Amino acid sequence: MEGGAYGAGKAGGAFDPYTLVRQPHTILRVVSWVFSIVVFGSIVNEGYLNSPSESKEFCIYNRNPNACGYGVTVGVLAFLTCLLYLALDVYFPQISSVKDRKKAVLSDIGVSAFWAFLWFVGFCYLANQWQVSKDSLLNEGTDAARAAIAFSFFSIFTWSLTAALAVRRFKDLTFQEEYSTLFPSSAQP
C-alpha cells in the first residue's frame, strides 16, 4: 500500500481486503470485538443465578446487579464500538480530506484510550465483587464469572495497544504530511 496521509493510500483507490486484514490495528479491533463478546456473553448466559430458596435471580458477583449490569453494558458498547471502527477502517482509504483523516485518527486515539480505561474499571469492579462474593463457592456460573474477569483484563491491553498504534500512526503520518508540505516536488520518504 502506498503511503498517504494518516495511513491511507491514495484517496479513491480500490478496496483491498487483504491489506485491511493484515493491519495491526484491524487485528486488535477484531480481538477486542471477540473479547467483548466473551465478557457480555458469559455474564448474560451464566452471570445470573436463582436459588431454590429465592424466586428472583441474582447476580453471581456478590449479588450486586450493578456489577453484572456494568459488565454487560461495557461489553455490548465495546462490541458496537469495534464494529463502528472496523467500518471506519474499511472506509478510511476512501477519505480524501486530510483534515477528515486526522479527525478519524484522533478519534481512534481518544476512543481507544477511553475504552482501555472503562475495561480497567470493569476489571477492578468485577474482580472486587467476585472476591467478596459468598456465592463464589458455587459450582454453577463460576467459570463464566472468571472468564468475564479474565477477558476484561485482556481487553485493557488490546484497547491500550490500539490507542498506542493510533498514536504511532498519527506521529508517523504527520511527519509525512509535513515532509510533503516542505518538499512538494520530491517523492515521499
Short mmCIF file of N, CA and C in Angstrom, two decimals:
data_model
loop_
_atom_site.label_atom_id
_atom_site.label_comp_id
_atom_site.label_asym_id
_atom_site.label_seq_id
_atom_site.Cartn_x
_atom_site.Cartn_y
_atom_site.Cartn_z
N MET A 1 0.85 -1.17 0.00
CA MET A 1 0.00 0.00 0.00
C MET A 1 0.89 1.22 0.00
N GLU A 2 0.64 2.15 -0.88
CA GLU A 2 1.44 3.35 -0.96
C GLU A 2 1.14 4.25 0.22
N GLY A 3 2.17 5.02 0.63
CA GLY A 3 1.99 5.92 1.75
C GLY A 3 1.08 7.06 1.38
N GLY A 4 0.34 7.53 2.34
CA GLY A 4 -0.56 8.65 2.14
C GLY A 4 -0.79 9.31 3.47
N ALA A 5 -1.70 10.22 3.52
CA ALA A 5 -1.95 10.95 4.75
C ALA A 5 -2.66 10.08 5.78
N TYR A 6 -2.09 10.01 6.96
CA TYR A 6 -2.64 9.30 8.11
C TYR A 6 -2.93 7.84 7.82
N GLY A 7 -2.04 7.19 7.12
CA GLY A 7 -2.13 5.76 6.95
C GLY A 7 -2.99 5.29 5.81
N ALA A 8 -3.54 6.17 5.05
CA ALA A 8 -4.38 5.76 3.93
C ALA A 8 -3.57 5.81 2.66
N GLY A 9 -3.96 5.01 1.73
CA GLY A 9 -3.35 5.09 0.41
C GLY A 9 -3.93 6.30 -0.31
N LYS A 10 -3.74 6.35 -1.57
CA LYS A 10 -4.30 7.45 -2.33
C LYS A 10 -5.81 7.36 -2.27
N ALA A 11 -6.45 8.49 -2.01
CA ALA A 11 -7.91 8.52 -1.86
C ALA A 11 -8.57 8.05 -3.13
N GLY A 12 -9.63 7.29 -2.97
CA GLY A 12 -10.37 6.80 -4.12
C GLY A 12 -9.81 5.52 -4.68
N GLY A 13 -8.79 4.96 -4.05
CA GLY A 13 -8.20 3.72 -4.53
C GLY A 13 -9.15 2.55 -4.32
N ALA A 14 -8.83 1.44 -4.92
CA ALA A 14 -9.66 0.25 -4.80
C ALA A 14 -9.54 -0.33 -3.39
N PHE A 15 -10.62 -0.92 -2.92
CA PHE A 15 -10.64 -1.55 -1.61
C PHE A 15 -9.87 -2.87 -1.67
N ASP A 16 -8.93 -3.04 -0.75
CA ASP A 16 -8.11 -4.24 -0.71
C ASP A 16 -8.32 -4.94 0.64
N PRO A 17 -9.15 -5.98 0.68
CA PRO A 17 -9.42 -6.63 1.97
C PRO A 17 -8.19 -7.32 2.56
N TYR A 18 -7.30 -7.80 1.72
CA TYR A 18 -6.09 -8.46 2.22
C TYR A 18 -5.23 -7.48 3.01
N THR A 19 -5.08 -6.27 2.50
CA THR A 19 -4.30 -5.24 3.19
C THR A 19 -4.99 -4.85 4.49
N LEU A 20 -6.31 -4.74 4.46
CA LEU A 20 -7.07 -4.38 5.66
C LEU A 20 -6.88 -5.40 6.77
N VAL A 21 -6.97 -6.67 6.43
CA VAL A 21 -6.87 -7.74 7.42
C VAL A 21 -5.47 -7.85 8.01
N ARG A 22 -4.47 -7.45 7.27
CA ARG A 22 -3.09 -7.54 7.75
C ARG A 22 -2.67 -6.38 8.63
N GLN A 23 -3.46 -5.34 8.72
CA GLN A 23 -3.08 -4.18 9.53
C GLN A 23 -3.22 -4.51 11.02
N PRO A 24 -2.22 -4.12 11.83
CA PRO A 24 -2.25 -4.47 13.25
C PRO A 24 -3.46 -3.90 13.99
N HIS A 25 -3.86 -2.68 13.67
CA HIS A 25 -4.99 -2.10 14.39
C HIS A 25 -6.29 -2.82 14.04
N THR A 26 -6.40 -3.34 12.84
CA THR A 26 -7.59 -4.11 12.47
C THR A 26 -7.62 -5.44 13.22
N ILE A 27 -6.46 -6.08 13.32
CA ILE A 27 -6.38 -7.35 14.06
C ILE A 27 -6.74 -7.12 15.53
N LEU A 28 -6.20 -6.05 16.12
CA LEU A 28 -6.52 -5.75 17.52
C LEU A 28 -8.00 -5.43 17.72
N ARG A 29 -8.60 -4.76 16.75
CA ARG A 29 -10.03 -4.48 16.85
C ARG A 29 -10.86 -5.76 16.82
N VAL A 30 -10.48 -6.68 15.96
CA VAL A 30 -11.21 -7.95 15.89
C VAL A 30 -11.03 -8.73 17.20
N VAL A 31 -9.82 -8.73 17.74
CA VAL A 31 -9.57 -9.40 19.02
C VAL A 31 -10.38 -8.73 20.13
N SER A 32 -10.41 -7.40 20.16
CA SER A 32 -11.21 -6.68 21.16
C SER A 32 -12.69 -6.99 21.00
N TRP A 33 -13.12 -7.13 19.77
CA TRP A 33 -14.51 -7.47 19.47
C TRP A 33 -14.86 -8.84 20.05
N VAL A 34 -13.97 -9.81 19.85
CA VAL A 34 -14.19 -11.16 20.38
C VAL A 34 -14.18 -11.13 21.92
N PHE A 35 -13.24 -10.39 22.50
CA PHE A 35 -13.19 -10.30 23.96
C PHE A 35 -14.47 -9.70 24.53
N SER A 36 -15.00 -8.68 23.86
CA SER A 36 -16.24 -8.08 24.37
C SER A 36 -17.40 -9.06 24.28
N ILE A 37 -17.42 -9.88 23.24
CA ILE A 37 -18.47 -10.91 23.13
C ILE A 37 -18.36 -11.90 24.28
N VAL A 38 -17.14 -12.29 24.60
CA VAL A 38 -16.93 -13.25 25.69
C VAL A 38 -17.40 -12.65 27.02
N VAL A 39 -17.08 -11.38 27.26
CA VAL A 39 -17.45 -10.76 28.54
C VAL A 39 -18.97 -10.66 28.67
N PHE A 40 -19.62 -10.00 27.72
CA PHE A 40 -21.06 -9.84 27.92
C PHE A 40 -21.81 -11.16 27.72
N GLY A 41 -21.29 -12.05 26.87
CA GLY A 41 -21.95 -13.33 26.68
C GLY A 41 -21.90 -14.21 27.92
N SER A 42 -20.76 -14.23 28.58
CA SER A 42 -20.64 -15.07 29.77
C SER A 42 -21.48 -14.53 30.92
N ILE A 43 -21.57 -13.22 31.03
CA ILE A 43 -22.39 -12.65 32.11
C ILE A 43 -23.87 -12.85 31.82
N VAL A 44 -24.28 -12.62 30.59
CA VAL A 44 -25.70 -12.79 30.24
C VAL A 44 -26.11 -14.26 30.36
N ASN A 45 -25.22 -15.14 29.93
CA ASN A 45 -25.55 -16.56 29.90
C ASN A 45 -25.55 -17.20 31.29
N GLU A 46 -24.52 -16.96 32.08
CA GLU A 46 -24.41 -17.64 33.38
C GLU A 46 -24.12 -16.71 34.55
N GLY A 47 -24.25 -15.41 34.34
CA GLY A 47 -23.95 -14.47 35.41
C GLY A 47 -25.09 -14.25 36.39
N TYR A 48 -26.27 -14.67 36.00
CA TYR A 48 -27.43 -14.54 36.87
C TYR A 48 -27.89 -15.93 37.28
N LEU A 49 -28.05 -16.13 38.57
CA LEU A 49 -28.46 -17.42 39.12
C LEU A 49 -29.74 -17.24 39.91
N ASN A 50 -30.46 -18.31 40.08
CA ASN A 50 -31.58 -18.28 41.01
C ASN A 50 -31.45 -19.45 41.96
N SER A 51 -31.65 -19.15 43.20
CA SER A 51 -31.51 -20.13 44.26
C SER A 51 -32.86 -20.81 44.49
N PRO A 52 -32.85 -22.05 44.94
CA PRO A 52 -34.13 -22.73 45.20
C PRO A 52 -34.95 -22.04 46.29
N SER A 53 -34.27 -21.34 47.19
CA SER A 53 -34.99 -20.69 48.29
C SER A 53 -35.52 -19.30 47.90
N GLU A 54 -35.06 -18.76 46.77
CA GLU A 54 -35.49 -17.44 46.34
C GLU A 54 -36.17 -17.54 44.98
N SER A 55 -37.11 -16.65 44.76
CA SER A 55 -37.82 -16.68 43.48
C SER A 55 -37.16 -15.77 42.44
N LYS A 56 -36.35 -14.81 42.88
CA LYS A 56 -35.71 -13.87 41.95
C LYS A 56 -34.30 -14.30 41.62
N GLU A 57 -33.87 -13.93 40.41
CA GLU A 57 -32.49 -14.16 40.01
C GLU A 57 -31.57 -13.16 40.71
N PHE A 58 -30.33 -13.58 40.91
CA PHE A 58 -29.35 -12.66 41.48
C PHE A 58 -28.07 -12.75 40.67
N CYS A 59 -27.30 -11.68 40.74
CA CYS A 59 -26.03 -11.62 40.03
C CYS A 59 -25.00 -12.42 40.81
N ILE A 60 -24.19 -13.17 40.09
CA ILE A 60 -23.20 -14.02 40.74
C ILE A 60 -22.08 -13.21 41.40
N TYR A 61 -21.92 -11.97 40.98
CA TYR A 61 -20.89 -11.10 41.56
C TYR A 61 -21.43 -10.44 42.83
N ASN A 62 -21.33 -11.13 43.94
CA ASN A 62 -21.71 -10.60 45.24
C ASN A 62 -23.18 -10.18 45.30
N ARG A 63 -24.00 -10.80 44.48
CA ARG A 63 -25.43 -10.46 44.40
C ARG A 63 -25.66 -8.98 44.10
N ASN A 64 -24.70 -8.40 43.41
CA ASN A 64 -24.76 -6.98 43.06
C ASN A 64 -25.19 -6.85 41.60
N PRO A 65 -26.42 -6.44 41.35
CA PRO A 65 -26.87 -6.34 39.96
C PRO A 65 -26.12 -5.27 39.17
N ASN A 66 -25.53 -4.30 39.86
CA ASN A 66 -24.75 -3.27 39.16
C ASN A 66 -23.48 -3.84 38.54
N ALA A 67 -22.89 -4.83 39.18
CA ALA A 67 -21.69 -5.45 38.63
C ALA A 67 -22.02 -6.18 37.33
N CYS A 68 -23.08 -6.96 37.33
CA CYS A 68 -23.48 -7.64 36.10
C CYS A 68 -23.91 -6.63 35.05
N GLY A 69 -24.63 -5.62 35.47
CA GLY A 69 -25.07 -4.59 34.53
C GLY A 69 -23.90 -3.84 33.90
N TYR A 70 -22.88 -3.52 34.69
CA TYR A 70 -21.71 -2.83 34.16
C TYR A 70 -20.99 -3.72 33.14
N GLY A 71 -20.78 -4.98 33.49
CA GLY A 71 -20.09 -5.89 32.58
C GLY A 71 -20.83 -6.07 31.27
N VAL A 72 -22.14 -6.22 31.34
CA VAL A 72 -22.93 -6.39 30.12
C VAL A 72 -22.92 -5.10 29.30
N THR A 73 -23.12 -3.96 29.95
CA THR A 73 -23.17 -2.69 29.24
C THR A 73 -21.84 -2.37 28.56
N VAL A 74 -20.75 -2.50 29.28
CA VAL A 74 -19.44 -2.23 28.70
C VAL A 74 -19.15 -3.22 27.58
N GLY A 75 -19.50 -4.47 27.76
CA GLY A 75 -19.27 -5.47 26.72
C GLY A 75 -20.05 -5.18 25.45
N VAL A 76 -21.32 -4.85 25.58
CA VAL A 76 -22.15 -4.58 24.41
C VAL A 76 -21.69 -3.30 23.71
N LEU A 77 -21.42 -2.26 24.49
CA LEU A 77 -20.99 -1.00 23.87
C LEU A 77 -19.60 -1.13 23.21
N ALA A 78 -18.71 -1.92 23.82
CA ALA A 78 -17.40 -2.16 23.20
C ALA A 78 -17.57 -2.96 21.91
N PHE A 79 -18.49 -3.90 21.91
CA PHE A 79 -18.81 -4.66 20.71
C PHE A 79 -19.25 -3.73 19.58
N LEU A 80 -20.15 -2.82 19.88
CA LEU A 80 -20.65 -1.87 18.88
C LEU A 80 -19.55 -0.89 18.44
N THR A 81 -18.72 -0.46 19.38
CA THR A 81 -17.62 0.45 19.04
C THR A 81 -16.62 -0.24 18.12
N CYS A 82 -16.33 -1.50 18.38
CA CYS A 82 -15.43 -2.24 17.49
C CYS A 82 -16.01 -2.32 16.09
N LEU A 83 -17.29 -2.60 15.98
CA LEU A 83 -17.91 -2.66 14.66
C LEU A 83 -17.85 -1.31 13.96
N LEU A 84 -18.09 -0.24 14.69
CA LEU A 84 -18.04 1.10 14.12
C LEU A 84 -16.64 1.42 13.58
N TYR A 85 -15.62 1.12 14.37
CA TYR A 85 -14.26 1.44 13.93
C TYR A 85 -13.73 0.45 12.89
N LEU A 86 -14.25 -0.76 12.86
CA LEU A 86 -13.92 -1.64 11.74
C LEU A 86 -14.50 -1.10 10.44
N ALA A 87 -15.72 -0.56 10.52
CA ALA A 87 -16.32 0.07 9.34
C ALA A 87 -15.51 1.30 8.92
N LEU A 88 -15.03 2.05 9.90
CA LEU A 88 -14.20 3.21 9.57
C LEU A 88 -12.88 2.77 8.93
N ASP A 89 -12.32 1.67 9.39
CA ASP A 89 -11.09 1.15 8.78
C ASP A 89 -11.32 0.76 7.32
N VAL A 90 -12.49 0.21 7.04
CA VAL A 90 -12.81 -0.14 5.66
C VAL A 90 -12.98 1.12 4.81
N TYR A 91 -13.64 2.12 5.36
CA TYR A 91 -13.94 3.35 4.65
C TYR A 91 -12.75 4.31 4.59
N PHE A 92 -11.79 4.17 5.49
CA PHE A 92 -10.69 5.12 5.65
C PHE A 92 -9.92 5.42 4.36
N PRO A 93 -9.57 4.43 3.55
CA PRO A 93 -8.83 4.75 2.32
C PRO A 93 -9.63 5.63 1.34
N GLN A 94 -10.93 5.67 1.47
CA GLN A 94 -11.75 6.46 0.56
C GLN A 94 -11.87 7.92 1.00
N ILE A 95 -11.41 8.24 2.20
CA ILE A 95 -11.49 9.61 2.70
C ILE A 95 -10.40 10.44 2.03
N SER A 96 -10.82 11.47 1.32
CA SER A 96 -9.84 12.26 0.56
C SER A 96 -9.33 13.46 1.34
N SER A 97 -10.07 13.95 2.29
CA SER A 97 -9.67 15.14 3.05
C SER A 97 -8.68 14.77 4.15
N VAL A 98 -7.55 15.46 4.17
CA VAL A 98 -6.54 15.23 5.19
C VAL A 98 -7.10 15.59 6.57
N LYS A 99 -7.90 16.63 6.64
CA LYS A 99 -8.49 17.02 7.92
C LYS A 99 -9.43 15.94 8.45
N ASP A 100 -10.20 15.33 7.56
CA ASP A 100 -11.10 14.26 7.99
C ASP A 100 -10.32 13.02 8.44
N ARG A 101 -9.24 12.74 7.75
CA ARG A 101 -8.40 11.61 8.16
C ARG A 101 -7.78 11.87 9.53
N LYS A 102 -7.34 13.11 9.73
CA LYS A 102 -6.76 13.49 11.02
C LYS A 102 -7.80 13.34 12.13
N LYS A 103 -9.03 13.76 11.86
CA LYS A 103 -10.10 13.61 12.85
C LYS A 103 -10.38 12.14 13.16
N ALA A 104 -10.35 11.31 12.13
CA ALA A 104 -10.60 9.88 12.32
C ALA A 104 -9.51 9.25 13.19
N VAL A 105 -8.25 9.60 12.94
CA VAL A 105 -7.15 9.04 13.72
C VAL A 105 -7.19 9.57 15.16
N LEU A 106 -7.48 10.85 15.32
CA LEU A 106 -7.57 11.42 16.67
C LEU A 106 -8.74 10.81 17.44
N SER A 107 -9.86 10.57 16.77
CA SER A 107 -10.98 9.93 17.47
C SER A 107 -10.62 8.50 17.85
N ASP A 108 -9.85 7.83 17.00
CA ASP A 108 -9.40 6.48 17.33
C ASP A 108 -8.53 6.49 18.58
N ILE A 109 -7.65 7.46 18.69
CA ILE A 109 -6.80 7.58 19.88
C ILE A 109 -7.66 7.78 21.13
N GLY A 110 -8.56 8.75 21.06
CA GLY A 110 -9.39 9.07 22.23
C GLY A 110 -10.33 7.95 22.62
N VAL A 111 -10.99 7.37 21.65
CA VAL A 111 -11.95 6.30 21.95
C VAL A 111 -11.24 5.06 22.47
N SER A 112 -10.12 4.70 21.89
CA SER A 112 -9.39 3.52 22.35
C SER A 112 -8.86 3.71 23.77
N ALA A 113 -8.35 4.89 24.07
CA ALA A 113 -7.86 5.15 25.44
C ALA A 113 -9.03 5.14 26.43
N PHE A 114 -10.16 5.70 26.03
CA PHE A 114 -11.35 5.70 26.88
C PHE A 114 -11.82 4.28 27.17
N TRP A 115 -11.82 3.43 26.16
CA TRP A 115 -12.24 2.05 26.36
C TRP A 115 -11.24 1.26 27.20
N ALA A 116 -9.97 1.55 27.07
CA ALA A 116 -8.98 0.91 27.94
C ALA A 116 -9.27 1.26 29.40
N PHE A 117 -9.61 2.52 29.63
CA PHE A 117 -9.96 2.95 30.99
C PHE A 117 -11.23 2.24 31.48
N LEU A 118 -12.27 2.18 30.64
CA LEU A 118 -13.52 1.52 31.04
C LEU A 118 -13.29 0.04 31.34
N TRP A 119 -12.45 -0.62 30.56
CA TRP A 119 -12.16 -2.02 30.83
C TRP A 119 -11.34 -2.18 32.11
N PHE A 120 -10.46 -1.23 32.41
CA PHE A 120 -9.72 -1.28 33.67
C PHE A 120 -10.68 -1.15 34.85
N VAL A 121 -11.59 -0.20 34.76
CA VAL A 121 -12.60 -0.04 35.82
C VAL A 121 -13.45 -1.30 35.94
N GLY A 122 -13.85 -1.85 34.79
CA GLY A 122 -14.67 -3.06 34.80
C GLY A 122 -13.94 -4.25 35.40
N PHE A 123 -12.68 -4.40 35.06
CA PHE A 123 -11.89 -5.50 35.63
C PHE A 123 -11.80 -5.35 37.14
N CYS A 124 -11.46 -4.15 37.61
CA CYS A 124 -11.33 -3.93 39.05
C CYS A 124 -12.65 -4.17 39.77
N TYR A 125 -13.73 -3.68 39.18
CA TYR A 125 -15.06 -3.80 39.78
C TYR A 125 -15.50 -5.27 39.84
N LEU A 126 -15.40 -5.97 38.73
CA LEU A 126 -15.83 -7.37 38.71
C LEU A 126 -14.95 -8.23 39.60
N ALA A 127 -13.63 -8.00 39.57
CA ALA A 127 -12.72 -8.79 40.41
C ALA A 127 -12.99 -8.54 41.89
N ASN A 128 -13.25 -7.29 42.26
CA ASN A 128 -13.56 -6.97 43.65
C ASN A 128 -14.88 -7.61 44.08
N GLN A 129 -15.90 -7.51 43.27
CA GLN A 129 -17.19 -8.09 43.63
C GLN A 129 -17.11 -9.62 43.68
N TRP A 130 -16.29 -10.21 42.83
CA TRP A 130 -16.12 -11.66 42.85
C TRP A 130 -15.35 -12.09 44.09
N GLN A 131 -14.37 -11.28 44.50
CA GLN A 131 -13.55 -11.60 45.66
C GLN A 131 -14.39 -11.60 46.94
N VAL A 132 -15.28 -10.65 47.08
CA VAL A 132 -16.08 -10.57 48.30
C VAL A 132 -17.38 -11.36 48.22
N SER A 133 -17.62 -12.01 47.11
CA SER A 133 -18.85 -12.76 46.92
C SER A 133 -18.84 -14.04 47.74
N LYS A 134 -19.93 -14.28 48.40
CA LYS A 134 -20.08 -15.53 49.14
C LYS A 134 -20.57 -16.64 48.22
N ASP A 135 -21.03 -16.27 47.04
CA ASP A 135 -21.52 -17.26 46.08
C ASP A 135 -20.40 -17.80 45.20
N SER A 136 -19.17 -17.34 45.41
CA SER A 136 -18.06 -17.79 44.57
C SER A 136 -17.73 -19.26 44.81
N LEU A 137 -18.27 -19.84 45.88
CA LEU A 137 -18.03 -21.26 46.14
C LEU A 137 -19.02 -22.14 45.38
N LEU A 138 -20.02 -21.55 44.76
CA LEU A 138 -20.97 -22.32 43.98
C LEU A 138 -20.28 -22.87 42.74
N ASN A 139 -20.76 -23.98 42.27
CA ASN A 139 -20.19 -24.56 41.06
C ASN A 139 -20.80 -23.94 39.81
N GLU A 140 -22.04 -23.54 39.90
CA GLU A 140 -22.74 -23.03 38.73
C GLU A 140 -22.35 -21.58 38.45
N GLY A 141 -21.88 -21.32 37.24
CA GLY A 141 -21.58 -19.95 36.83
C GLY A 141 -20.21 -19.44 37.19
N THR A 142 -19.43 -20.20 37.94
CA THR A 142 -18.13 -19.68 38.37
C THR A 142 -17.15 -19.54 37.20
N ASP A 143 -17.19 -20.48 36.28
CA ASP A 143 -16.28 -20.38 35.12
C ASP A 143 -16.62 -19.17 34.27
N ALA A 144 -17.90 -18.89 34.10
CA ALA A 144 -18.31 -17.72 33.31
C ALA A 144 -17.91 -16.43 34.01
N ALA A 145 -18.04 -16.39 35.32
CA ALA A 145 -17.66 -15.20 36.07
C ALA A 145 -16.16 -14.96 35.97
N ARG A 146 -15.40 -16.01 36.07
CA ARG A 146 -13.94 -15.88 35.95
C ARG A 146 -13.53 -15.51 34.53
N ALA A 147 -14.24 -16.06 33.55
CA ALA A 147 -13.93 -15.72 32.15
C ALA A 147 -14.19 -14.24 31.88
N ALA A 148 -15.29 -13.72 32.41
CA ALA A 148 -15.59 -12.30 32.22
C ALA A 148 -14.52 -11.42 32.86
N ILE A 149 -14.05 -11.81 34.03
CA ILE A 149 -12.98 -11.06 34.69
C ILE A 149 -11.69 -11.15 33.88
N ALA A 150 -11.33 -12.34 33.44
CA ALA A 150 -10.09 -12.52 32.68
C ALA A 150 -10.11 -11.74 31.36
N PHE A 151 -11.21 -11.83 30.63
CA PHE A 151 -11.27 -11.14 29.34
C PHE A 151 -11.44 -9.63 29.50
N SER A 152 -11.95 -9.20 30.63
CA SER A 152 -11.92 -7.75 30.93
C SER A 152 -10.49 -7.30 31.10
N PHE A 153 -9.70 -8.11 31.76
CA PHE A 153 -8.28 -7.81 31.94
C PHE A 153 -7.56 -7.78 30.60
N PHE A 154 -7.79 -8.78 29.77
CA PHE A 154 -7.15 -8.82 28.45
C PHE A 154 -7.56 -7.63 27.59
N SER A 155 -8.81 -7.18 27.74
CA SER A 155 -9.31 -6.06 26.94
C SER A 155 -8.59 -4.76 27.26
N ILE A 156 -8.11 -4.62 28.49
CA ILE A 156 -7.33 -3.43 28.84
C ILE A 156 -6.13 -3.32 27.90
N PHE A 157 -5.46 -4.43 27.67
CA PHE A 157 -4.26 -4.42 26.83
C PHE A 157 -4.58 -4.25 25.35
N THR A 158 -5.64 -4.90 24.89
CA THR A 158 -5.95 -4.75 23.46
C THR A 158 -6.36 -3.33 23.12
N TRP A 159 -7.16 -2.71 23.98
CA TRP A 159 -7.57 -1.32 23.71
C TRP A 159 -6.40 -0.36 23.91
N SER A 160 -5.53 -0.62 24.88
CA SER A 160 -4.35 0.23 25.08
C SER A 160 -3.40 0.13 23.88
N LEU A 161 -3.22 -1.08 23.38
CA LEU A 161 -2.38 -1.25 22.19
C LEU A 161 -2.99 -0.58 20.97
N THR A 162 -4.30 -0.64 20.85
CA THR A 162 -4.96 0.04 19.74
C THR A 162 -4.73 1.55 19.83
N ALA A 163 -4.82 2.09 21.03
CA ALA A 163 -4.56 3.53 21.21
C ALA A 163 -3.10 3.85 20.89
N ALA A 164 -2.18 3.01 21.34
CA ALA A 164 -0.75 3.25 21.07
C ALA A 164 -0.46 3.17 19.58
N LEU A 165 -1.06 2.23 18.89
CA LEU A 165 -0.87 2.14 17.44
C LEU A 165 -1.44 3.36 16.72
N ALA A 166 -2.55 3.86 17.22
CA ALA A 166 -3.14 5.06 16.61
C ALA A 166 -2.24 6.27 16.84
N VAL A 167 -1.63 6.36 18.02
CA VAL A 167 -0.70 7.46 18.30
C VAL A 167 0.51 7.35 17.38
N ARG A 168 1.04 6.14 17.24
CA ARG A 168 2.18 5.95 16.35
C ARG A 168 1.82 6.29 14.90
N ARG A 169 0.66 5.86 14.50
CA ARG A 169 0.18 6.16 13.15
C ARG A 169 0.03 7.66 12.94
N PHE A 170 -0.47 8.33 13.96
CA PHE A 170 -0.64 9.78 13.88
C PHE A 170 0.72 10.48 13.76
N LYS A 171 1.67 10.08 14.59
CA LYS A 171 3.01 10.70 14.55
C LYS A 171 3.73 10.43 13.24
N ASP A 172 3.72 9.18 12.81
CA ASP A 172 4.43 8.82 11.57
C ASP A 172 3.85 9.55 10.37
N LEU A 173 2.58 9.63 10.31
CA LEU A 173 1.96 10.20 9.13
C LEU A 173 1.87 11.71 9.18
N THR A 174 1.97 12.28 10.37
CA THR A 174 2.08 13.73 10.45
C THR A 174 3.42 14.15 9.87
N PHE A 175 4.46 13.35 10.12
CA PHE A 175 5.77 13.63 9.53
C PHE A 175 5.68 13.58 8.01
N GLN A 176 4.99 12.60 7.47
CA GLN A 176 4.84 12.50 6.01
C GLN A 176 4.12 13.72 5.45
N GLU A 177 3.10 14.19 6.17
CA GLU A 177 2.36 15.36 5.72
C GLU A 177 3.26 16.60 5.73
N GLU A 178 4.04 16.76 6.81
CA GLU A 178 4.95 17.91 6.89
C GLU A 178 6.03 17.83 5.82
N TYR A 179 6.54 16.64 5.56
CA TYR A 179 7.57 16.46 4.54
C TYR A 179 7.03 16.85 3.16
N SER A 180 5.82 16.41 2.86
CA SER A 180 5.26 16.74 1.55
C SER A 180 4.92 18.22 1.45
N THR A 181 4.66 18.89 2.58
CA THR A 181 4.41 20.33 2.56
C THR A 181 5.73 21.10 2.33
N LEU A 182 6.79 20.65 2.97
CA LEU A 182 8.09 21.33 2.82
C LEU A 182 8.73 21.07 1.47
N PHE A 183 8.57 19.87 0.97
CA PHE A 183 9.19 19.48 -0.30
C PHE A 183 8.13 18.94 -1.26
N PRO A 184 7.29 19.81 -1.80
CA PRO A 184 6.16 19.34 -2.60
C PRO A 184 6.57 18.64 -3.90
N SER A 185 7.71 18.96 -4.46
CA SER A 185 8.10 18.36 -5.75
C SER A 185 8.80 17.03 -5.59
N SER A 186 9.32 16.72 -4.40
CA SER A 186 10.06 15.47 -4.24
C SER A 186 9.11 14.36 -3.78
N ALA A 187 9.57 13.14 -3.97
CA ALA A 187 8.77 11.96 -3.57
C ALA A 187 8.79 11.84 -2.05
N GLN A 188 7.79 11.14 -1.53
CA GLN A 188 7.74 10.91 -0.07
C GLN A 188 8.79 9.91 0.32
N PRO A 189 9.30 10.02 1.56
CA PRO A 189 10.36 9.12 2.01
C PRO A 189 9.88 7.69 2.12
#
